JSON list of C-alpha atoms in Angstrom, two decimals:
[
{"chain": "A", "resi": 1, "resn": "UNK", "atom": "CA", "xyz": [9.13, -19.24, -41.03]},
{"chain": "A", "resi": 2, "resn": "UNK", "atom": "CA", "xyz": [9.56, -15.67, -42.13]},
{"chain": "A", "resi": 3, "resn": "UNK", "atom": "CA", "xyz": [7.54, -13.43, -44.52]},
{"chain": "A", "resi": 4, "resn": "UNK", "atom": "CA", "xyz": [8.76, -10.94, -46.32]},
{"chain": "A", "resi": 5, "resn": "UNK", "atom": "CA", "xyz": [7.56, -7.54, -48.50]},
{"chain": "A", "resi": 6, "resn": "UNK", "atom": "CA", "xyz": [9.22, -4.95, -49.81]},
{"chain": "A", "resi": 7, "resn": "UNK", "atom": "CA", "xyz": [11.53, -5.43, -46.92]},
{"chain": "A", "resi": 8, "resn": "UNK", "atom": "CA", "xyz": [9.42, -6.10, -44.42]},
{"chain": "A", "resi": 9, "resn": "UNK", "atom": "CA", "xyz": [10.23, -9.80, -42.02]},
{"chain": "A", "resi": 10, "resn": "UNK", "atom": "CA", "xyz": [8.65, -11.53, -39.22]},
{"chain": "A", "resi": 11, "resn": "UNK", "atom": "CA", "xyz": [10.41, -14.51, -37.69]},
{"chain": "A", "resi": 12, "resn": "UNK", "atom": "CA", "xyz": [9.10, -16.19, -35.19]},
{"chain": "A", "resi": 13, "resn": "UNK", "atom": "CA", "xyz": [10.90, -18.10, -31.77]},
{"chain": "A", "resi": 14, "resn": "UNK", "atom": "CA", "xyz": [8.38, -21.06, -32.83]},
{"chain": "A", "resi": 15, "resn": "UNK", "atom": "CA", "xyz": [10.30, -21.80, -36.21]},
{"chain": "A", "resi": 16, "resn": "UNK", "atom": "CA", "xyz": [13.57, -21.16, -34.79]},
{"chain": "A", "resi": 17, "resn": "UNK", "atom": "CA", "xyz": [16.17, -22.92, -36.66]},
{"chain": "A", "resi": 18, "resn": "UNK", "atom": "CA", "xyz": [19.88, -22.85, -35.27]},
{"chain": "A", "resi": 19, "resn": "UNK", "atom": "CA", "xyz": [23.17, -23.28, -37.27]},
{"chain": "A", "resi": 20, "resn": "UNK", "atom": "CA", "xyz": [26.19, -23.60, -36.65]},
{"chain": "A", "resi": 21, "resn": "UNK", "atom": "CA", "xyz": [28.42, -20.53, -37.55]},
{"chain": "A", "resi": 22, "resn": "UNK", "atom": "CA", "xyz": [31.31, -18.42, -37.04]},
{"chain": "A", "resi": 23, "resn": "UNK", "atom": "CA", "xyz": [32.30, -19.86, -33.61]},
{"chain": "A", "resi": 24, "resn": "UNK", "atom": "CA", "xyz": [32.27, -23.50, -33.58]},
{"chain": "A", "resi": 25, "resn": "UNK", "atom": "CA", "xyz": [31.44, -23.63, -29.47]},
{"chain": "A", "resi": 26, "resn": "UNK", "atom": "CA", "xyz": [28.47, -21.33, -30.30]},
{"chain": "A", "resi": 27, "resn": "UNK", "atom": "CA", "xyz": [24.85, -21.96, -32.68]},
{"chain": "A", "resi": 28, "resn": "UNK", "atom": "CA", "xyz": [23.22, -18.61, -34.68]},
{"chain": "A", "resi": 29, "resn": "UNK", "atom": "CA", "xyz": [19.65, -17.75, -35.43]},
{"chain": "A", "resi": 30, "resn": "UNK", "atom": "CA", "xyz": [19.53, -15.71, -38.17]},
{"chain": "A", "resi": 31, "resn": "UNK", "atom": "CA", "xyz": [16.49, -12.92, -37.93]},
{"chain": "A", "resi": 32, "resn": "UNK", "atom": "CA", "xyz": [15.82, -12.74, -41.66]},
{"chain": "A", "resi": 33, "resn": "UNK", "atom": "CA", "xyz": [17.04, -9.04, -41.04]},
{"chain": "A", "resi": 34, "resn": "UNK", "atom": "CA", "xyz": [20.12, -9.59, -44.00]},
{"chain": "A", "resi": 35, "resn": "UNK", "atom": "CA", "xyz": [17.82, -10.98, -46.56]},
{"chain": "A", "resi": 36, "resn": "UNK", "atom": "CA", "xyz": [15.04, -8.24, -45.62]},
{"chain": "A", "resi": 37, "resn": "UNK", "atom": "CA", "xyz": [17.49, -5.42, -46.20]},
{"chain": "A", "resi": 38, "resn": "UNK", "atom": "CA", "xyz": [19.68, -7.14, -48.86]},
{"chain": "A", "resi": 39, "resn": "UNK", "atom": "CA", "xyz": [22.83, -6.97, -47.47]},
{"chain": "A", "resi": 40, "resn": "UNK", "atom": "CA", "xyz": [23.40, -4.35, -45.17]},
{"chain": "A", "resi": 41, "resn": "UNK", "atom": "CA", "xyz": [22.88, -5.78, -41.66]},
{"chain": "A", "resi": 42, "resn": "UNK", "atom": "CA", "xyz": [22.78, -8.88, -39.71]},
{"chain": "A", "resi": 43, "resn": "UNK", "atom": "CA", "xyz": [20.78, -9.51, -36.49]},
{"chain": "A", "resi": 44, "resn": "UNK", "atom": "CA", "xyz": [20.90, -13.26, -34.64]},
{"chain": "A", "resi": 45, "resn": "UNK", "atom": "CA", "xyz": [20.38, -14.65, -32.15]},
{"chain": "A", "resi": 46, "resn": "UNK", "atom": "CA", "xyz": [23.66, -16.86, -30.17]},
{"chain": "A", "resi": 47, "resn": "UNK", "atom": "CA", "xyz": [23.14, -19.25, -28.25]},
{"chain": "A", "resi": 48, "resn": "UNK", "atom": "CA", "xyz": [25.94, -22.12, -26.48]},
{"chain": "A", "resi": 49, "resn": "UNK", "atom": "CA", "xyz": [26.59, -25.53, -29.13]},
{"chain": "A", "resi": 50, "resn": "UNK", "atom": "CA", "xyz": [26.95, -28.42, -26.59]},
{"chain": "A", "resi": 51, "resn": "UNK", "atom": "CA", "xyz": [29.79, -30.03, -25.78]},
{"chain": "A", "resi": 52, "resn": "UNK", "atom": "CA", "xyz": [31.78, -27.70, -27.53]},
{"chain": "A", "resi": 53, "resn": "UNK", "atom": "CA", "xyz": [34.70, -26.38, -25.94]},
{"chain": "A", "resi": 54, "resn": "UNK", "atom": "CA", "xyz": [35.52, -22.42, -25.82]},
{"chain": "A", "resi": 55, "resn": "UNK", "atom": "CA", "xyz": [38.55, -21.42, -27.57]},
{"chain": "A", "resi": 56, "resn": "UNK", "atom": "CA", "xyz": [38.94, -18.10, -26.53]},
{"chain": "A", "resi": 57, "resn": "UNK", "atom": "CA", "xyz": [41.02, -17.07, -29.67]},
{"chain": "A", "resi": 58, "resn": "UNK", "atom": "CA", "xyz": [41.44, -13.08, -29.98]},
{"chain": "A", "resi": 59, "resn": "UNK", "atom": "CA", "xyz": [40.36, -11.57, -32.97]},
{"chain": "A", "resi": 60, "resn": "UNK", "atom": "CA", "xyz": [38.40, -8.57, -34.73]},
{"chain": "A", "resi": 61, "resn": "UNK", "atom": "CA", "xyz": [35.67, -7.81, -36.91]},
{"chain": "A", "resi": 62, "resn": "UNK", "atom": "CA", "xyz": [35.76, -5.56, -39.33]},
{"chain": "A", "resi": 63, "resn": "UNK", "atom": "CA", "xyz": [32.66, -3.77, -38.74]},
{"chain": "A", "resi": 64, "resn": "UNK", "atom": "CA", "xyz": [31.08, -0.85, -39.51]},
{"chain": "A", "resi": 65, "resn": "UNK", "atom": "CA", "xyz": [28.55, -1.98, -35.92]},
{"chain": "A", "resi": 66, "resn": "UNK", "atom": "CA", "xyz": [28.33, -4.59, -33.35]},
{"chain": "A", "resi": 67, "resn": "UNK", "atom": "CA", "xyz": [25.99, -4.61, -30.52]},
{"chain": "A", "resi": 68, "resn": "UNK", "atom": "CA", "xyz": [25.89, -7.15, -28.25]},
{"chain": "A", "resi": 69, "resn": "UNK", "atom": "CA", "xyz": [22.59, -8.04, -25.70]},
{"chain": "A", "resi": 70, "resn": "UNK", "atom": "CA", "xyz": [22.45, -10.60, -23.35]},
{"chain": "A", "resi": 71, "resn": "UNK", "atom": "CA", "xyz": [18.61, -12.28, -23.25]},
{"chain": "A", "resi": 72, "resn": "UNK", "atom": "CA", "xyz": [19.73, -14.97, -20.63]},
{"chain": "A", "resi": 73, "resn": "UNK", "atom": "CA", "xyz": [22.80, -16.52, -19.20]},
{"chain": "A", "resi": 74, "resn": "UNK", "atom": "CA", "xyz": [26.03, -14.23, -18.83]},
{"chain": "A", "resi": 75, "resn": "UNK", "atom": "CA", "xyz": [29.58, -14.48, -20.91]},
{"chain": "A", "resi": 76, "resn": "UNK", "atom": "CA", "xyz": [32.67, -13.04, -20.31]},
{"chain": "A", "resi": 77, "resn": "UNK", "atom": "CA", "xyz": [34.46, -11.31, -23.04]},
{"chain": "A", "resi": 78, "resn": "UNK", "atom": "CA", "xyz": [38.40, -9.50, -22.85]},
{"chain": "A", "resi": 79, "resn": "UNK", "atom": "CA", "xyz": [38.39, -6.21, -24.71]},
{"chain": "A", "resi": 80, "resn": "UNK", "atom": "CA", "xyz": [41.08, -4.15, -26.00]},
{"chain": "A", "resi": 81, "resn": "UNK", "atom": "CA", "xyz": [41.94, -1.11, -23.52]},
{"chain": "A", "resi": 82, "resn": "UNK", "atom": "CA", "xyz": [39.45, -2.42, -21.53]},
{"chain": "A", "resi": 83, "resn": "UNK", "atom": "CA", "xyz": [39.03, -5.01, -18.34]},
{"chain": "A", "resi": 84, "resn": "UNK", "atom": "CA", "xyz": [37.26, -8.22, -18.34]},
{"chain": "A", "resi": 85, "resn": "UNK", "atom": "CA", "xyz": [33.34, -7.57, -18.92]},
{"chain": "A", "resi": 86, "resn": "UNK", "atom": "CA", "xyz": [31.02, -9.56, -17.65]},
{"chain": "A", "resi": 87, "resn": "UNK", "atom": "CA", "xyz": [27.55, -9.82, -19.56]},
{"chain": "A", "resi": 88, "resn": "UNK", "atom": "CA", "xyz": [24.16, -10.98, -17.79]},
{"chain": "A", "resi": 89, "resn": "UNK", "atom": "CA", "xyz": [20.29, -10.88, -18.56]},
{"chain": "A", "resi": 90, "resn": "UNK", "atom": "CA", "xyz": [19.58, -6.95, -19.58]},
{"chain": "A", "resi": 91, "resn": "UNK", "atom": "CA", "xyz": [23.19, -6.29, -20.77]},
{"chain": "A", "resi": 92, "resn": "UNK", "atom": "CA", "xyz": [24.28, -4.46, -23.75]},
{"chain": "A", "resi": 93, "resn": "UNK", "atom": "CA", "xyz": [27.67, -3.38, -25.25]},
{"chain": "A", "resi": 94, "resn": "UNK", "atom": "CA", "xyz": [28.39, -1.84, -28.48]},
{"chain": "A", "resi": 95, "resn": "UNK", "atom": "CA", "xyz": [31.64, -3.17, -29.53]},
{"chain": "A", "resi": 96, "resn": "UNK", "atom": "CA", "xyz": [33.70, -0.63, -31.83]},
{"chain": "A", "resi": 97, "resn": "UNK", "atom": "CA", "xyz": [34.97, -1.21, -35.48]},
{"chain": "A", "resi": 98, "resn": "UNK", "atom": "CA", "xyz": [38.49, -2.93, -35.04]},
{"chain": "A", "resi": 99, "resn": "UNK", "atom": "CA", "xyz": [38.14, -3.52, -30.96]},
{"chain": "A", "resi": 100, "resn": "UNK", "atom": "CA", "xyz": [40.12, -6.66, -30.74]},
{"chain": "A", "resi": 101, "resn": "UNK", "atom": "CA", "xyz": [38.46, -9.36, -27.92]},
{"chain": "A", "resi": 102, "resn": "UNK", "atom": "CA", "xyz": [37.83, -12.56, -27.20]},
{"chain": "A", "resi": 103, "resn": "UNK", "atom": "CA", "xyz": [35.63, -14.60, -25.06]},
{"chain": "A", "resi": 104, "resn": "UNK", "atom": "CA", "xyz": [36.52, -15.95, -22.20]},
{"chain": "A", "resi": 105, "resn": "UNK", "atom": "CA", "xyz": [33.82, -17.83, -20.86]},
{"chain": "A", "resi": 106, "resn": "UNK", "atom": "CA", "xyz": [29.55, -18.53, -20.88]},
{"chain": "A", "resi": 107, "resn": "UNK", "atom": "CA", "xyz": [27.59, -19.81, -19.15]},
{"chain": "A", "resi": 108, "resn": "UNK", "atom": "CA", "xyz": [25.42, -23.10, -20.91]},
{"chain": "A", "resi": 109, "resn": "UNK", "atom": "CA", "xyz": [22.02, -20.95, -21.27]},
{"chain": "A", "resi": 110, "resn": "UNK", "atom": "CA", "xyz": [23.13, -18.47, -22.76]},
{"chain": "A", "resi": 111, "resn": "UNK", "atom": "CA", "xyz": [21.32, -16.30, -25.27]},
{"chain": "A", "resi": 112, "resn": "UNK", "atom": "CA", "xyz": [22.13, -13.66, -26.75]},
{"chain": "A", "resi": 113, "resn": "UNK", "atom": "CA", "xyz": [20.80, -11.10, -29.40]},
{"chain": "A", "resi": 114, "resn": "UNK", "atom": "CA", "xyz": [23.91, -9.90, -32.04]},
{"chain": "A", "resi": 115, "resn": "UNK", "atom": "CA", "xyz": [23.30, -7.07, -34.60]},
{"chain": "A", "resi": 116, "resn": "UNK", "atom": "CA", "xyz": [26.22, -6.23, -37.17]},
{"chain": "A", "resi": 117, "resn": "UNK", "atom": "CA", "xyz": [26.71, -3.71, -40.14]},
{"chain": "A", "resi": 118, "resn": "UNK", "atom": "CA", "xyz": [27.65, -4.73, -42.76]},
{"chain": "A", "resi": 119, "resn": "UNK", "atom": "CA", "xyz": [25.61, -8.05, -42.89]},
{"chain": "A", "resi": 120, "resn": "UNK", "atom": "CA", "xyz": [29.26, -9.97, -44.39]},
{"chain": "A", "resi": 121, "resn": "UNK", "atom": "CA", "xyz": [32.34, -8.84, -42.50]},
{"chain": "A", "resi": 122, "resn": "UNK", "atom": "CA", "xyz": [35.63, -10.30, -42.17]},
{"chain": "A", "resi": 123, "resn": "UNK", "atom": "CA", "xyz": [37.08, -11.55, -38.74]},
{"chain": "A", "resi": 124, "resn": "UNK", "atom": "CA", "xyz": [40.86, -11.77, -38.53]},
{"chain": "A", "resi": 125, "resn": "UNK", "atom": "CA", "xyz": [42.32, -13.83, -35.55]},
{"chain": "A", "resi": 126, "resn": "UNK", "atom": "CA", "xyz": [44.96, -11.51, -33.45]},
{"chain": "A", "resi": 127, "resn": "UNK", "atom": "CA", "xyz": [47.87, -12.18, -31.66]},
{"chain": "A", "resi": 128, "resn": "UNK", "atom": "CA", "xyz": [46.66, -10.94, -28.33]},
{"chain": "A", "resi": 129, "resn": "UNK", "atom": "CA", "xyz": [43.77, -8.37, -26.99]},
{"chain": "A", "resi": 130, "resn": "UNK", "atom": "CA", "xyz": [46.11, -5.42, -26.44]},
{"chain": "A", "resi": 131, "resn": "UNK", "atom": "CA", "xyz": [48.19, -4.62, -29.41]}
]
């Protein structure tokens, strides 16, 4: 349940509702942030679908943000000029406009928190991580 004035929203882990979204082997939590701030950012929380397999595709976002933190669990994600990083409990990465990635693997309690600007952005799939 959220509640909102003038901007302001409280959502609450009680109320949670989980949705399928852009990944198909993962379920969002949306934080009422988008609605709050009509449009500009998104903030969810991930978490593993079941019996879903990973696909691993690489892609981008176009972003203007995208910060990743790790609640619980780790994942593995590829990134573009970069080596394989591995994300656990307490990790963050900020993940640059463009950056082409993919994941690689997670493990099945995973949870993480996912904040993006602008609130609606485009993901193209990409050949490979390093262009």
């Amino acid at each position: 349940m959220s509640m909102s004035t003038d901007g302001f929203v409280a959502t609450h882990a009680k109320d949670a509702r989980f949705e399928r979204g852009l990944r198909a082997f993962f379920e969002y939590r949306d934080r009422g942030i988008a609605q709050s701030t009509q449009g500009p950012e998104v903030a969810h929380v991930i978490r593993a679908a079941q019996d879903q397999a990973i696909s691993g595709q690489p892609h981008r976002h176009r972003t203007e943000f995208q910060m990743v933190y790790e609640v619980q669990g780790r994942i593995e994600f590829e990134y573009e000029g970069q080596r394989v990083v591995r994300l656990e409990a307490g990790s963050c990465v900020h993940q640059p406009p463009d950056i082409r990635h993919r994941e690689i693997g997670h493990s099945a309690d995973i949870e993480m928190l996912e904040i993006v600007l602008p609130a609606v952005f485009k993901t193209e799939e990409v050949a490979t991580v390093n262009a």
